Amino acid sequence: MGSKKCQVCDEAQSKYKCPNCFIPFCSLVCFKKHKEIPCGKPEPEPESEPVSKEKLAPAPALHVEKPIYVDEPGEAVNQSQLDSIASSSEILEAIRNKELQKLIYNLDSSLDAENELDKAMEKEEFRILSEKFAHPWRTLTLYPGYCSTCHPTYKEHDDLQSKR
């Protein structure tokens, strides 16, 4: 990027800019001379056409694929389970909570996700939500239409576990 000429004396190369109007100047003498005339922040030039709502609409979020590491393959959920979770009215209602949104965002964008997960698990709302993901058989609304034989309720699951 090349230097601009001082717009006060129009002789030397500018080294500084006015903090108000950003006009380049070269020295204290030129700055004082410039300050004799009041200046202000430059206003942006008006656009020839009014800005439409389409232009103001936020850009869609970019989807970045992240590698997924699962300790045990049986812990991973399949696509139909993900679809059920995504369409669950309970989940959709829960994620309207601003605090939960912030926790999920911090967890998703963290370089130390394990530490962020530990922090998030300290919050009751997040623990309740994560239980719905971790143990889908406990929330029948996640999997409507499944029979209790294939996917027992929370109580039935605990009863089955105690018999083993």
Coordinates of C-alpha atoms in Angstrom, one line a residue:
M1 CA 0.0 0.0 0.0
G2 CA 1.6 3.3 -1.1
S3 CA 1.7 6.4 1.0
K4 CA -0.7 9.2 0.2
K5 CA 0.2 12.9 -0.2
C6 CA -0.6 15.2 2.7
Q7 CA -3.9 16.8 1.9
V8 CA -3.1 19.9 3.9
C9 CA 0.2 21.1 2.4
D10 CA -0.1 18.9 -0.7
E11 CA 3.7 18.5 -0.7
A12 CA 5.0 15.8 1.6
Q13 CA 4.0 12.2 2.0
S14 CA 1.4 11.7 4.7
K15 CA 2.4 9.9 7.9
Y16 CA -0.8 10.4 9.9
K17 CA -4.6 10.7 9.6
C18 CA -7.0 13.0 11.3
P19 CA -8.9 10.9 14.0
N20 CA -12.2 12.6 13.0
C21 CA -12.2 12.9 9.2
F22 CA -9.3 10.6 8.3
I23 CA -7.7 13.2 6.1
P24 CA -4.0 12.4 5.7
F25 CA -1.4 14.9 6.9
C26 CA 2.4 14.9 7.2
S27 CA 3.3 16.9 10.3
L28 CA 2.2 18.6 13.5
V29 CA 2.2 21.9 11.6
C30 CA -0.2 20.6 9.0
F31 CA -2.4 19.0 11.7
K32 CA -2.7 22.3 13.5
K33 CA -3.5 24.0 10.3
H34 CA -6.2 21.4 9.5
K35 CA -7.7 21.8 13.0
E36 CA -8.3 25.5 12.4
I37 CA -11.3 24.4 10.3
P38 CA -13.8 22.1 12.1
C39 CA -14.0 18.6 10.7
G40 CA -16.1 15.6 11.4
K41 CA -16.4 12.0 10.5
P42 CA -17.2 11.6 6.8
E43 CA -20.7 10.4 6.1
P44 CA -21.1 7.5 3.7
E45 CA -22.5 8.4 0.4
P46 CA -26.1 7.5 0.0
E47 CA -26.9 4.6 -2.3
S48 CA -28.7 5.4 -5.4
E49 CA -31.4 2.7 -4.6
P50 CA -32.8 1.9 -1.2
V51 CA -31.5 -1.3 0.3
S52 CA -34.0 -4.1 0.0
K53 CA -34.7 -6.6 2.8
E54 CA -33.0 -9.3 0.7
K55 CA -29.8 -7.4 0.8
L56 CA -30.1 -7.0 4.6
A57 CA -30.9 -10.6 5.2
P58 CA -28.1 -12.4 7.2
A59 CA -25.9 -14.7 5.2
P60 CA -26.6 -18.4 5.7
A61 CA -24.3 -20.0 8.2
L62 CA -21.4 -22.0 6.7
H63 CA -21.5 -25.7 7.5
V64 CA -18.0 -26.9 8.3
E65 CA -17.5 -30.6 8.6
K66 CA -15.7 -31.5 11.8
P67 CA -14.1 -34.9 12.4
I68 CA -16.1 -37.0 14.8
Y69 CA -14.3 -39.2 17.3
V70 CA -16.4 -41.9 19.0
D71 CA -14.8 -44.1 21.7
E72 CA -17.2 -46.9 21.1
P73 CA -18.9 -47.3 17.7
G74 CA -22.2 -48.2 19.4
E75 CA -22.3 -44.7 21.0
A76 CA -22.8 -43.1 17.6
V77 CA -26.4 -42.3 16.4
N78 CA -27.6 -43.1 13.0
Q79 CA -29.3 -40.7 10.5
S80 CA -32.9 -41.7 11.4
Q81 CA -32.1 -41.0 15.1
L82 CA -30.6 -37.6 14.2
D83 CA -33.7 -36.8 12.2
S84 CA -35.9 -37.7 15.1
I85 CA -33.9 -35.6 17.4
A86 CA -33.9 -32.7 15.0
S87 CA -37.7 -32.8 14.7
S88 CA -38.4 -33.4 18.4
S89 CA -40.7 -30.7 19.7
E90 CA -39.1 -31.1 23.1
I91 CA -35.6 -30.5 21.7
L92 CA -36.8 -27.6 19.6
E93 CA -38.4 -26.0 22.6
A94 CA -35.3 -26.5 24.8
I95 CA -32.9 -25.0 22.3
R96 CA -34.9 -21.7 22.2
N97 CA -33.3 -21.0 25.6
K98 CA -30.6 -18.4 25.1
E99 CA -28.3 -19.8 27.8
L100 CA -28.5 -23.2 26.1
Q101 CA -27.7 -21.7 22.8
K102 CA -24.7 -20.0 24.2
L103 CA -23.5 -23.2 25.8
I104 CA -23.9 -25.2 22.6
Y105 CA -22.2 -22.5 20.6
N106 CA -19.2 -22.4 23.0
L107 CA -19.0 -26.2 22.9
D108 CA -19.2 -26.3 19.1
S109 CA -16.6 -23.6 18.5
S110 CA -14.2 -24.5 21.3
L111 CA -10.7 -25.8 20.7
D112 CA -11.0 -27.7 24.0
A113 CA -14.5 -29.2 23.6
E114 CA -14.0 -31.6 26.5
N115 CA -13.4 -28.8 28.9
E116 CA -16.4 -26.8 27.5
L117 CA -18.5 -29.9 27.9
D118 CA -17.5 -30.2 31.5
K119 CA -18.5 -26.5 32.0
A120 CA -21.8 -27.1 30.2
M121 CA -22.7 -30.2 32.2
E122 CA -22.6 -28.0 35.4
K123 CA -25.8 -26.3 34.1
E124 CA -29.0 -28.2 34.8
E125 CA -30.7 -27.2 31.5
F126 CA -27.8 -28.7 29.5
R127 CA -27.7 -31.9 31.6
I128 CA -31.4 -32.4 31.0
L129 CA -31.0 -31.8 27.2
S130 CA -27.9 -34.0 27.0
E131 CA -29.8 -36.9 28.7
K132 CA -32.4 -36.7 25.9
F133 CA -29.5 -37.3 23.4
A134 CA -27.6 -39.8 25.5
H135 CA -30.5 -42.0 26.3
P136 CA -33.2 -41.6 23.6
W137 CA -35.3 -44.5 25.0
R138 CA -36.0 -42.3 28.0
T139 CA -37.9 -39.7 26.0
L140 CA -40.5 -41.4 23.9
T141 CA -41.4 -38.2 22.1
L142 CA -38.0 -38.4 20.4
Y143 CA -39.1 -41.6 18.7
P144 CA -42.8 -41.5 18.2
G145 CA -44.3 -44.7 16.9
Y146 CA -41.7 -47.1 18.4
C147 CA -43.1 -49.8 20.6
S148 CA -42.1 -50.2 24.2
T149 CA -40.7 -53.7 23.4
C150 CA -38.1 -52.2 21.1
H151 CA -37.6 -49.0 23.0
P152 CA -38.7 -49.2 26.6
T153 CA -39.6 -46.2 28.7
Y154 CA -37.3 -44.9 31.3
K155 CA -38.9 -46.9 34.1
E156 CA -39.1 -50.1 31.9
H157 CA -35.4 -49.6 31.0
D158 CA -34.4 -49.3 34.6
D159 CA -36.4 -52.4 35.5
L160 CA -34.7 -54.4 32.7
Q161 CA -31.3 -53.2 33.8
S162 CA -32.0 -54.2 37.5
K163 CA -33.0 -57.8 36.3
R164 CA -29.6 -58.3 34.6

